[in-house]
Coordinates of C-alpha atoms in Angstrom, one line a residue:
X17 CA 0.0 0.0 0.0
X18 CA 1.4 3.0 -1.1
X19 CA 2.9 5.7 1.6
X20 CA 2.4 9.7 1.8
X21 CA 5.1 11.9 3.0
X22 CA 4.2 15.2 3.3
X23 CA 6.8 17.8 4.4
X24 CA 4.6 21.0 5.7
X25 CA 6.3 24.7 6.9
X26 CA 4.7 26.1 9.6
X27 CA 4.1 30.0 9.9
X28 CA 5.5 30.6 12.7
X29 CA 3.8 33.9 13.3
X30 CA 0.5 31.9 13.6
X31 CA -0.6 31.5 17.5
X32 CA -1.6 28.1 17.1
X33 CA 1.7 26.9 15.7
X34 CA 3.7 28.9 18.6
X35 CA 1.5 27.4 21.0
X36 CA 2.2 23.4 19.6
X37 CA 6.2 23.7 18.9
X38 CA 6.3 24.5 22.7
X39 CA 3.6 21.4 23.4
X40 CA 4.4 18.4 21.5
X41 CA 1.1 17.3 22.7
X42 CA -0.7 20.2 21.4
X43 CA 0.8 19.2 17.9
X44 CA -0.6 16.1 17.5
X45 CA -4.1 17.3 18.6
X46 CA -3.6 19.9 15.8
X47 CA -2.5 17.5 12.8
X48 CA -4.9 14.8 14.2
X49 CA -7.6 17.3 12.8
X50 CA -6.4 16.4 9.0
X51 CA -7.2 12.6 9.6
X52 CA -10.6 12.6 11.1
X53 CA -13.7 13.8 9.0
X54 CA -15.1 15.5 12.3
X55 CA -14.6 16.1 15.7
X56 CA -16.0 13.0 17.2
X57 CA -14.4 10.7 14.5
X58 CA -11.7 8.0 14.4
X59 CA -7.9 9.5 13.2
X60 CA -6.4 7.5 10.7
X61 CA -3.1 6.7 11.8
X62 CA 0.2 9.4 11.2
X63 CA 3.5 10.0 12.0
X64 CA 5.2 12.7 12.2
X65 CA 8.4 14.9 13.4
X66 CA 9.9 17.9 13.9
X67 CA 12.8 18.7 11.8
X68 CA 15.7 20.6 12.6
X69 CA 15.7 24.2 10.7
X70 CA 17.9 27.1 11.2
X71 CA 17.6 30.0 13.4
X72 CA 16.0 32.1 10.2
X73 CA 14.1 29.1 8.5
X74 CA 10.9 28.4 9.2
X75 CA 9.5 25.1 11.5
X76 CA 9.0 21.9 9.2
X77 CA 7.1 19.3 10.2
X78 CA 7.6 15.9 8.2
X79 CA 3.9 13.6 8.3
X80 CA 3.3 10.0 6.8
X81 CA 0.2 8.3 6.7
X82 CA -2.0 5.6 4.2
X83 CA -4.8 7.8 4.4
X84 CA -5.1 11.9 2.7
X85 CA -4.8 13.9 4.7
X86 CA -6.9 17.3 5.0
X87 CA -5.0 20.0 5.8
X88 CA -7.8 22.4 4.8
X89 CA -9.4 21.3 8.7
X90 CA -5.9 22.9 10.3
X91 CA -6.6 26.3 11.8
X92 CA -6.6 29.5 8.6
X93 CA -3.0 30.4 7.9
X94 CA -1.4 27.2 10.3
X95 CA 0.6 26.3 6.9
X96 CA 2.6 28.6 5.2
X97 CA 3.6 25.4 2.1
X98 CA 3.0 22.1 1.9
X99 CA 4.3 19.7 -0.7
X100 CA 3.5 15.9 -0.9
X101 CA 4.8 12.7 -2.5
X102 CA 3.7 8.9 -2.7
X103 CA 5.8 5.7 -2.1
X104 CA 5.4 2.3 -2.0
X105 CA 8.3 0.9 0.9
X106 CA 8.0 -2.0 -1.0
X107 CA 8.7 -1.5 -4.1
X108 CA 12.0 0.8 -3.2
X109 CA 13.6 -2.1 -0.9
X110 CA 16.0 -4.0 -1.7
X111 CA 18.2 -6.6 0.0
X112 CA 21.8 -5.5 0.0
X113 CA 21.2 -2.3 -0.7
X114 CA 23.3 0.5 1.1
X115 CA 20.9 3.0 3.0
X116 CA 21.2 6.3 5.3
X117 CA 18.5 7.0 7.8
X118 CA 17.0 9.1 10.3
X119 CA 14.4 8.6 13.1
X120 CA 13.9 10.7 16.4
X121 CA 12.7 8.1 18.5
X122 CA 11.9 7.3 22.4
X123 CA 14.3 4.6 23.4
X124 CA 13.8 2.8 26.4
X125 CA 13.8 -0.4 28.4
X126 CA 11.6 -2.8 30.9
X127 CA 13.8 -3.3 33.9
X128 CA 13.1 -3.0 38.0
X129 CA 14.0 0.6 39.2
X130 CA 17.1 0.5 41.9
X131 CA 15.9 0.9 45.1
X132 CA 17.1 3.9 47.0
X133 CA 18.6 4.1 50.0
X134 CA 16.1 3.1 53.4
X135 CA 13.1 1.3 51.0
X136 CA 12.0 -2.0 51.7
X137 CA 12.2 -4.9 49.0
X138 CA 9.2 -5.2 47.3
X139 CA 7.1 -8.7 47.7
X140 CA 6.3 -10.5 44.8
X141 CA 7.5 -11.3 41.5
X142 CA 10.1 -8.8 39.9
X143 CA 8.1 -9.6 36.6
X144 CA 5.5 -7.9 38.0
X145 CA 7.2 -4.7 39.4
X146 CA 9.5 -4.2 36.2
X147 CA 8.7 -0.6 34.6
X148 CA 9.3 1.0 31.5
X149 CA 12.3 3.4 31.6
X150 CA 14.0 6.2 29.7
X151 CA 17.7 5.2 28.7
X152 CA 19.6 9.0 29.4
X153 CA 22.9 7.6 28.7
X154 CA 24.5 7.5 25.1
X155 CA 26.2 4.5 25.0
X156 CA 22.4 3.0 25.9
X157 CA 20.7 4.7 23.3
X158 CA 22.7 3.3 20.7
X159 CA 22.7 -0.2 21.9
X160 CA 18.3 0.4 21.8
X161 CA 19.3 1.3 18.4
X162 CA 21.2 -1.8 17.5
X163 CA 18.0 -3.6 18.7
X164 CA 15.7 -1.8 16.9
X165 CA 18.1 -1.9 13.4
X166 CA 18.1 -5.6 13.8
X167 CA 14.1 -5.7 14.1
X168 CA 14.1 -3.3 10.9
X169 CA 16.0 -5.6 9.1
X170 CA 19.5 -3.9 9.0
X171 CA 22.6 -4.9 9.3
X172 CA 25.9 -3.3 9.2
X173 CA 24.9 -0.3 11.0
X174 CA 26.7 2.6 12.0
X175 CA 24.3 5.3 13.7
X176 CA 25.5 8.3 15.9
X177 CA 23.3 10.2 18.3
X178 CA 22.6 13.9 16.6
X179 CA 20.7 15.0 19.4
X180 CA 19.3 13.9 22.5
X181 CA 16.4 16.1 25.2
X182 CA 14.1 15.6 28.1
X183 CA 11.2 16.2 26.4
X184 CA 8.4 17.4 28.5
X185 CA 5.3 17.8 27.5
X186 CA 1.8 18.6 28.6
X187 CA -1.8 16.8 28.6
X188 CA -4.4 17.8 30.9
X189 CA -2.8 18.4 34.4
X190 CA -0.5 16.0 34.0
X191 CA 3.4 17.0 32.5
X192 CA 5.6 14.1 31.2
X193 CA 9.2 14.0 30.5
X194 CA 10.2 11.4 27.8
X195 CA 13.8 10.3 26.8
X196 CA 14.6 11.4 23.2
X197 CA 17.5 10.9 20.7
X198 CA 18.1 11.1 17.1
X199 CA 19.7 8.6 15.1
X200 CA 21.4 9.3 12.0
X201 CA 23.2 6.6 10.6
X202 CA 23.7 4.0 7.5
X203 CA 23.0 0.5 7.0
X204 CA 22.7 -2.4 4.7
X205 CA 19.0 -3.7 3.9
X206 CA 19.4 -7.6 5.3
X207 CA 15.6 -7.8 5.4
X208 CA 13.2 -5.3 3.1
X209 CA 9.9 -6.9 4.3
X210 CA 11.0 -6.1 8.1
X211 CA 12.2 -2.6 7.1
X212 CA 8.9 -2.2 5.1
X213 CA 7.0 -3.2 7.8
X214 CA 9.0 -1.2 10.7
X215 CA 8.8 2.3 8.1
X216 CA 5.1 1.7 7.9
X217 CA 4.4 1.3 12.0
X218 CA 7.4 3.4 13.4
X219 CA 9.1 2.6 16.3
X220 CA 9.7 2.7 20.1
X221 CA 7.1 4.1 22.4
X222 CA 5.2 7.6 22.4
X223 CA 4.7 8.2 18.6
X224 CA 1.9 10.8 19.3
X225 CA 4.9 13.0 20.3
X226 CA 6.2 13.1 17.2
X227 CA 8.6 10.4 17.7
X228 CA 9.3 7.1 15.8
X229 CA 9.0 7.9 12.3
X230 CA 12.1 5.9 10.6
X231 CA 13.3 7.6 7.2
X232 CA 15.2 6.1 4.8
X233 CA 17.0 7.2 1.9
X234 CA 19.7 5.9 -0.7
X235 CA 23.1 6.1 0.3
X236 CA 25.1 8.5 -1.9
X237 CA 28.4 7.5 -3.0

């Protein structure tokens, strides 16, 4: 099934966009309105994220999805351009092919939090008290990477860490901080269907936030 990827610039002197580049929350709500024929609908499924732009460029948001998307239901003057193209993962993979990619992704890992000093051992399986933590460090980020490459299908990889944040966020009351990085590396394609599969879904946890969206792109000589 065949992929859009449309790269949209924000005008930043619009309220609205001001208000959701400092609420990654508040940007999905927005770009959820192009996938849902009304309020009370269900959204289609999207990814998205933020790109990195200069001090004097414009915000650019990057946004996949199966479904069209209807950027006439954003707020008047949210965009100021929009252009869109269509791919099929499929057809473009190719096993031994040499690739570059990018994804800004929330890498973390099920494991029992250390106990600090004076608590009392918990009773009960450690199964059952294991929780869902944000890898800070690095050198842990890029071994989540490794696991996630080798679930994509990749092999061969070489991937830095561009950028890493505590990402905080709000919904309701409630704040969150999530662990981010960005990956930018190359690979070899050891298995298209797995990378077709993985571009289509995205990966890692938290994808509302504008995280998980894998790109991939021929590597130049």
């Amino acid at each position: 099934m065949t992929l859009l990827l449309n790269r949209l610039t924000l005008n930043l002197g619009h309220r609205d966009v001001r208000r959701d580049l400092g609420n990654a929350y508040d940007m999905h709500r927005t770009l959820a309105r192009a996938f849902a024929s009304g309020p009370d609908d269900t959204v289609e499924p999207f990814l998205w994220r933020l790109e990195a732009s200069r001090e004097a460029e414009p915000p650019t948001l990057l946004v996949q999805s199966q479904g069209e998307p209807r950027w006439e239901h954003l707020p008047a003057g949210y965009l100021q351009a929009q252009a869109q193209r269509s791919w099929t993962p499929e057809d473009v993979f190719a096993k031994g092919k040499a690739v570059a990619f990018r994804v800004r992704a929330n890498p973390t890992v099920n494991r029992v939090p250390q106990a600090t000093s004076g608590d009392e051992p918990a009773s009960g399986s450690s199964r059952g008290r294991r929780k869902r933590l944000g890898l800070w460090r690095e050198e842990e980020q890029l071994e989540w990477m490794q696991r996630q490459a080798e679930r994509l299908g990749l092999g061969a990889v070489a991937a830095t860490v561009s950028h890493a944040e505590r990402l905080r966020c709000r919904r309701g009351g409630a704040v969150m901080t999530v662990a981010t990085a960005q990956f930018d590396g190359q690979a070899v394609i050891a298995d298209p269907d797995a990378l077709a599969a993985g571009v289509r879904s995205g990966i890692g946890h938290a994808r509302m936030l504008g995280l998980g969206l894998v790109s991939v792109a021929p590597l130049r000589a």
